[in-house]
Amino acid sequence: MLKTFKHHLLNLPGWRTSRKIVVIESDDWGMIRMSSKEAFQALLQKGYPVDTCPYNRYDALESNDDLSRLFEVLASVKDSHGNPAVLTANNVVANPDFDKIREADYRQYFYEPFTETLKKYPAHDKVMQLYRQGMQEKLIRPQFHAREHVQVSRWMRALQRGEKGAKDAFEWGMYSPRNTGETDDGIEYLDAFDTDGQPVHPVQTAIVSEGLALFEHLWGYPSESFIAPCYTWSTDLESHLAAMGVKYLQGITYQRAPVAGKPFAYRNIYHYQGQPNPYGQRYLVRNAFFEPSITPDVDCVSDCMQRIAIAFRWGKPAIIGSHRINYMGYLQPENRENNLRLLHTLLRQIIARWPDVEFMSTDQLGNCITE
């Protein structure tokens, strides 16, 4: 009862509409995670508990089969305008260039576009072709997540100190053998825009600029929205994002903002749907979730449907958070197949219950709010 009450409270303030809008936002596309089954077994044998973390068990760079199977499900339903379900794929446009970093004896950081990373994986040769096809058919809409999903300076310091976990993972083309989320150091290396208690540095603004420029080069259009890895960013970064053309800031109900002068200290800044900031940007708040790989004990279809109903009850769009991990089968195909069946069930229930539903991407929703 308390949980449901909180879901209602989340949807009270902010922009309203009589339209039944559903947006699916999915983070982490393009980033490395577990690099292979061999890497998983090797790290497990070294004593790292990779089997306890769903991201280590299931998540990997998206493969040919991952995209083609996902697109089949998205195309299987149509909204009231005849449009298929569309996934906003929040794209990590680059990954570390492990070979160059090693050659530099860990003294200098290098990155490569994720399209180059794809060439190093054995079942990924058609990924970009499939992306283009999916975009043409309005099944997927990339937006900007980060240049890379790693806090570069913190990770490089760990490598330079020779920290065992970082070095063991590095040998398999990964950041860490844990990658689980919360640790004593916050979120380890994954929170790319954490400032470690410092003011926003020119290096970080350069990362944003390079990342957004690479995004436009890869996809042929600028990203109008941004979602910070681990929902962690400083408000001081927002003016730079705005100057680079970012109009919409994706997130959950709160922003995890680093506290100046206190490394690994954060304050929660709460946002509501369509809330403007001083730079003319709008916060878009996820108010529903579909995460079967991360929360296997939750009836994800029923829970998501309930949250969508609450959003519509208060005249809000339903913005569903659903990470890439749920649709990945490169490591374990059954993860992808089981979750795609659930996604198909969810989408069918949505169009059956709300025949006037409209599927939109994040930037389309943002434009509805600001028009």
XYZ file of C-alpha atoms in Angstrom:
371
model
C 0.000 0.000 0.000
C 2.798 2.462 0.924
C 4.656 1.556 -2.256
C 1.575 2.253 -4.391
C 1.018 5.543 -2.551
C 4.575 6.609 -3.422
C 3.953 5.772 -7.069
C 0.964 8.123 -7.017
C 3.000 10.891 -5.359
C 5.696 10.574 -8.021
C 3.142 11.386 -10.705
C 1.427 14.345 -9.043
C 3.626 17.301 -10.064
C 4.669 18.392 -13.509
C 3.549 18.314 -17.115
C 0.209 16.687 -17.903
C -1.445 15.359 -21.019
C -4.638 13.536 -21.915
C -2.687 11.410 -24.393
C -1.636 7.864 -23.455
C 2.092 8.072 -24.222
C 4.514 5.194 -23.574
C 8.285 5.647 -23.825
C 10.797 2.828 -23.265
C 14.239 4.081 -22.215
C 17.070 1.568 -22.238
C 20.599 2.341 -21.026
C 24.054 0.902 -21.803
C 23.889 0.157 -25.534
C 27.389 0.022 -27.000
C 29.267 -0.452 -23.739
C 31.404 -3.416 -22.765
C 30.418 -5.604 -19.821
C 31.322 -9.276 -19.527
C 33.471 -9.835 -22.594
C 32.948 -13.588 -23.070
C 32.009 -16.864 -21.428
C 35.732 -17.601 -21.137
C 36.264 -14.340 -19.251
C 33.412 -15.200 -16.896
C 34.889 -18.617 -16.082
C 38.439 -17.275 -15.713
C 37.390 -14.553 -13.278
C 35.185 -16.988 -11.364
C 38.138 -19.357 -10.969
C 40.226 -16.489 -9.618
C 37.693 -16.113 -6.830
C 35.687 -13.152 -8.075
C 31.936 -13.588 -7.401
C 30.893 -12.783 -10.965
C 28.119 -15.352 -10.709
C 26.316 -13.236 -8.096
C 25.945 -10.179 -10.337
C 23.304 -10.224 -13.099
C 25.321 -7.787 -15.204
C 28.274 -10.171 -15.147
C 26.099 -13.194 -15.878
C 24.026 -11.734 -18.695
C 25.178 -8.367 -19.998
C 27.574 -8.002 -22.921
C 28.040 -5.918 -26.041
C 24.916 -6.361 -28.168
C 25.177 -9.022 -30.882
C 23.490 -9.608 -34.234
C 20.954 -11.992 -32.715
C 20.251 -9.666 -29.792
C 19.137 -6.853 -32.091
C 17.257 -8.963 -34.631
C 15.252 -10.796 -31.955
C 14.440 -7.565 -30.096
C 13.252 -5.913 -33.290
C 10.917 -8.809 -34.022
C 9.146 -8.221 -30.714
C 8.988 -4.431 -31.042
C 7.562 -4.740 -34.567
C 4.887 -7.204 -33.448
C 2.687 -4.501 -31.878
C 1.289 -1.245 -33.254
C -0.068 1.802 -31.451
C -3.152 3.843 -32.306
C -1.285 5.557 -35.162
C 0.070 2.319 -36.602
C 3.563 2.865 -35.197
C 5.504 -0.037 -33.644
C 6.897 0.032 -30.127
C 10.148 2.002 -30.161
C 13.124 1.613 -27.824
C 15.177 4.678 -26.914
C 18.637 3.095 -26.874
C 20.888 5.259 -24.731
C 24.241 4.799 -26.403
C 27.720 4.639 -24.906
C 29.589 5.764 -27.997
C 33.088 4.566 -27.027
C 35.006 2.049 -24.955
C 38.583 1.991 -23.650
C 41.220 0.972 -26.176
C 42.814 -1.672 -23.996
C 45.716 -2.382 -26.353
C 46.843 1.244 -26.504
C 46.458 1.724 -22.757
C 48.617 -1.354 -22.154
C 51.231 -0.179 -24.662
C 51.408 3.140 -22.798
C 52.039 1.209 -19.556
C 48.754 2.563 -18.151
C 50.137 6.118 -18.097
C 47.696 7.421 -20.715
C 44.060 6.768 -21.526
C 42.810 5.976 -25.031
C 39.326 5.191 -26.307
C 37.797 3.783 -29.480
C 34.302 4.218 -30.996
C 32.051 1.344 -30.009
C 31.847 0.483 -33.703
C 35.521 -0.513 -33.458
C 34.824 -2.574 -30.353
C 32.167 -4.471 -32.301
C 34.856 -5.680 -34.719
C 36.612 -7.497 -31.859
C 33.585 -9.641 -31.012
C 32.715 -12.776 -33.024
C 28.937 -12.438 -33.541
C 28.627 -8.700 -34.048
C 29.454 -8.031 -37.700
C 25.905 -6.998 -38.647
C 25.099 -4.891 -35.596
C 25.384 -1.489 -37.272
C 23.462 -2.707 -40.317
C 20.707 -3.889 -37.989
C 20.732 -0.590 -36.109
C 20.214 1.305 -39.382
C 17.383 -1.002 -40.348
C 15.770 -0.671 -36.933
C 16.017 3.118 -37.063
C 14.460 3.198 -40.530
C 11.571 1.045 -39.303
C 11.152 3.262 -36.192
C 11.946 0.414 -33.801
C 14.946 2.007 -32.113
C 16.121 5.567 -31.517
C 19.663 6.062 -30.130
C 20.288 8.898 -27.676
C 23.433 9.888 -25.767
C 24.401 8.080 -22.565
C 28.145 8.776 -22.280
C 31.395 8.733 -24.171
C 32.350 5.673 -22.129
C 30.640 4.122 -19.106
C 33.656 4.503 -16.847
C 35.019 7.175 -14.526
C 38.267 7.424 -16.455
C 40.546 9.088 -13.896
C 39.515 6.752 -11.057
C 39.903 3.639 -13.222
C 43.289 4.753 -14.545
C 44.540 5.430 -11.015
C 43.533 1.906 -10.034
C 45.430 0.469 -13.008
C 48.487 2.596 -12.276
C 48.473 1.400 -8.657
C 48.292 -2.164 -9.928
C 45.048 -2.955 -8.116
C 44.472 -6.654 -8.654
C 40.780 -6.562 -9.506
C 41.185 -3.826 -12.088
C 44.237 -5.496 -13.658
C 42.649 -8.970 -13.773
C 39.556 -7.565 -15.482
C 41.691 -5.472 -17.838
C 43.279 -8.613 -19.236
C 39.812 -9.678 -20.394
C 38.840 -6.298 -21.851
C 36.740 -5.189 -18.890
C 36.757 -2.492 -16.200
C 36.261 -4.665 -13.174
C 35.436 -8.239 -12.127
C 32.687 -6.861 -9.912
C 30.656 -4.273 -11.884
C 27.889 -4.918 -9.405
C 26.905 -1.412 -8.432
C 27.235 -0.284 -4.853
C 30.623 -0.690 -3.162
C 32.435 1.195 -0.432
C 33.696 3.536 -3.154
C 30.280 4.460 -4.483
C 29.728 2.664 -7.787
C 33.312 1.651 -8.407
C 34.294 2.838 -11.914
C 30.916 2.948 -13.668
C 29.702 6.437 -12.673
C 31.349 8.242 -15.587
C 30.370 11.763 -14.525
C 31.170 11.555 -10.837
C 33.544 14.388 -9.930
C 35.128 12.639 -6.909
C 34.277 15.678 -4.814
C 35.910 18.158 -7.195
C 34.328 20.907 -9.309
C 33.419 19.910 -12.840
C 36.806 19.807 -14.590
C 37.537 20.853 -18.194
C 38.460 17.205 -18.811
C 34.895 16.184 -18.025
C 33.343 18.842 -20.241
C 35.724 17.724 -23.000
C 34.479 14.154 -22.544
C 30.903 15.385 -23.015
C 31.832 17.423 -26.094
C 33.770 14.557 -27.686
C 31.041 12.074 -26.820
C 28.241 14.161 -28.325
C 30.311 14.872 -31.443
C 31.027 11.152 -31.857
C 27.342 10.384 -31.339
C 26.394 12.703 -34.201
C 29.116 11.223 -36.402
C 27.914 7.661 -35.754
C 24.174 8.224 -36.067
C 23.884 11.200 -38.401
C 21.953 13.477 -36.038
C 22.641 15.209 -32.703
C 21.257 13.736 -29.502
C 18.602 15.910 -27.903
C 18.648 13.972 -24.628
C 21.184 12.670 -22.131
C 21.119 10.127 -19.313
C 24.037 10.091 -16.891
C 25.521 6.683 -16.020
C 24.387 5.589 -12.557
C 22.145 8.710 -12.485
C 25.215 10.575 -11.190
C 26.101 14.047 -12.425
C 26.753 17.559 -11.164
C 24.269 20.305 -11.934
C 27.305 22.301 -13.112
C 27.491 19.956 -16.103
C 24.027 20.919 -17.316
C 25.004 24.300 -18.775
C 27.637 22.611 -20.914
C 25.151 19.963 -22.056
C 22.724 22.730 -22.966
C 25.400 24.554 -24.962
C 25.973 21.312 -26.865
C 22.297 21.079 -27.837
C 20.967 18.688 -25.169
C 17.383 19.674 -24.355
C 16.178 16.788 -22.179
C 17.720 15.122 -19.133
C 16.554 11.563 -18.594
C 16.585 10.070 -15.121
C 14.708 8.627 -12.201
C 13.026 10.649 -9.451
C 16.339 11.891 -8.110
C 19.716 12.992 -9.371
C 22.753 11.627 -7.511
C 24.792 14.819 -7.281
C 28.431 14.729 -6.084
C 29.127 16.926 -3.058
C 31.964 19.409 -3.566
C 34.964 18.744 -1.351
C 33.742 15.313 -0.250
C 34.757 12.383 -2.469
C 32.130 9.624 -2.610
C 29.568 11.862 -0.929
C 26.307 12.634 -2.729
C 23.044 14.454 -2.251
C 19.794 13.527 -3.907
C 18.170 16.259 -5.979
C 14.565 15.358 -6.747
C 12.931 16.110 -10.101
C 9.420 15.912 -11.532
C 8.051 15.276 -15.014
C 8.871 18.073 -17.432
C 10.553 20.220 -14.775
C 12.609 23.025 -16.374
C 16.094 23.998 -15.253
C 17.824 27.413 -15.619
C 19.187 26.455 -19.059
C 15.826 25.693 -20.655
C 16.274 21.932 -20.393
C 13.552 19.582 -19.138
C 13.897 16.650 -16.767
C 12.135 13.479 -17.909
C 11.446 11.114 -15.016
C 11.061 7.353 -15.341
C 7.883 6.290 -13.570
C 7.714 2.609 -14.589
C 10.260 -0.190 -14.872
C 10.699 -3.454 -16.724
C 13.862 -5.131 -15.415
C 13.378 -8.919 -15.279
C 17.126 -9.678 -15.374
C 17.838 -7.331 -12.467
C 14.733 -8.040 -10.361
C 13.851 -11.677 -11.121
C 11.642 -11.968 -8.031
C 9.316 -9.203 -9.239
C 6.360 -9.858 -11.531
C 7.723 -7.305 -13.985
C 4.752 -7.311 -16.337
C 2.161 -6.806 -13.603
C 4.262 -4.221 -11.758
C 4.933 -2.242 -14.937
C 1.273 -2.305 -15.944
C 0.275 -0.999 -12.518
C 2.785 1.852 -12.751
C 1.619 2.749 -16.265
C -1.982 2.869 -15.042
C -0.989 5.219 -12.212
C 0.894 7.478 -14.621
C -2.102 7.682 -16.953
C -4.418 8.258 -13.986
C -2.556 11.512 -13.277
C -2.216 12.585 -16.900
C 1.447 11.656 -17.199
C 3.346 9.841 -19.932
C 4.584 6.410 -18.890
C 8.383 6.357 -19.167
C 9.599 2.780 -18.710
C 13.184 2.157 -17.625
C 14.521 -1.109 -19.054
C 18.293 -1.694 -19.280
C 20.007 -3.436 -22.195
C 20.833 -6.428 -19.980
C 17.233 -7.659 -20.293
C 17.610 -8.254 -24.029
C 21.111 -9.713 -24.183
C 21.681 -13.361 -25.079
C 25.286 -13.372 -26.294
C 26.376 -15.002 -23.014
C 23.159 -16.812 -22.131
C 20.523 -16.941 -24.905
C 17.831 -18.014 -22.459
C 18.122 -14.635 -20.716
C 17.166 -12.861 -23.926
C 14.460 -15.298 -24.975
C 12.734 -15.425 -21.581
C 12.681 -11.652 -21.265
C 11.552 -11.045 -24.827
C 8.533 -13.259 -24.127
C 7.766 -11.082 -21.111
C 8.263 -7.908 -23.142
C 5.894 -9.184 -25.799
C 3.313 -9.934 -23.098
C 3.730 -6.443 -21.653
C 3.354 -4.719 -25.012
C 0.279 -6.781 -25.911
C -1.329 -5.937 -22.568
C -0.610 -2.235 -23.070
C -2.310 -2.002 -26.471
C -5.211 -4.172 -25.277
C -5.895 -2.058 -22.178
C -5.237 1.334 -23.804
C -6.139 1.132 -27.518
C -5.375 4.856 -27.891
C -1.769 4.406 -26.708
C 1.064 6.184 -28.538
C 4.605 4.785 -28.581
C 7.282 7.493 -28.603
C 11.021 7.895 -28.249
C 12.461 10.174 -25.564
C 13.186 13.065 -27.909
C 9.669 12.846 -29.373
C 8.190 13.095 -25.872
C 10.459 16.010 -25.016
C 9.289 17.839 -28.113
C 5.656 17.229 -27.106
C 6.345 18.807 -23.716
C 8.076 21.885 -25.136
C 5.979 22.536 -28.246
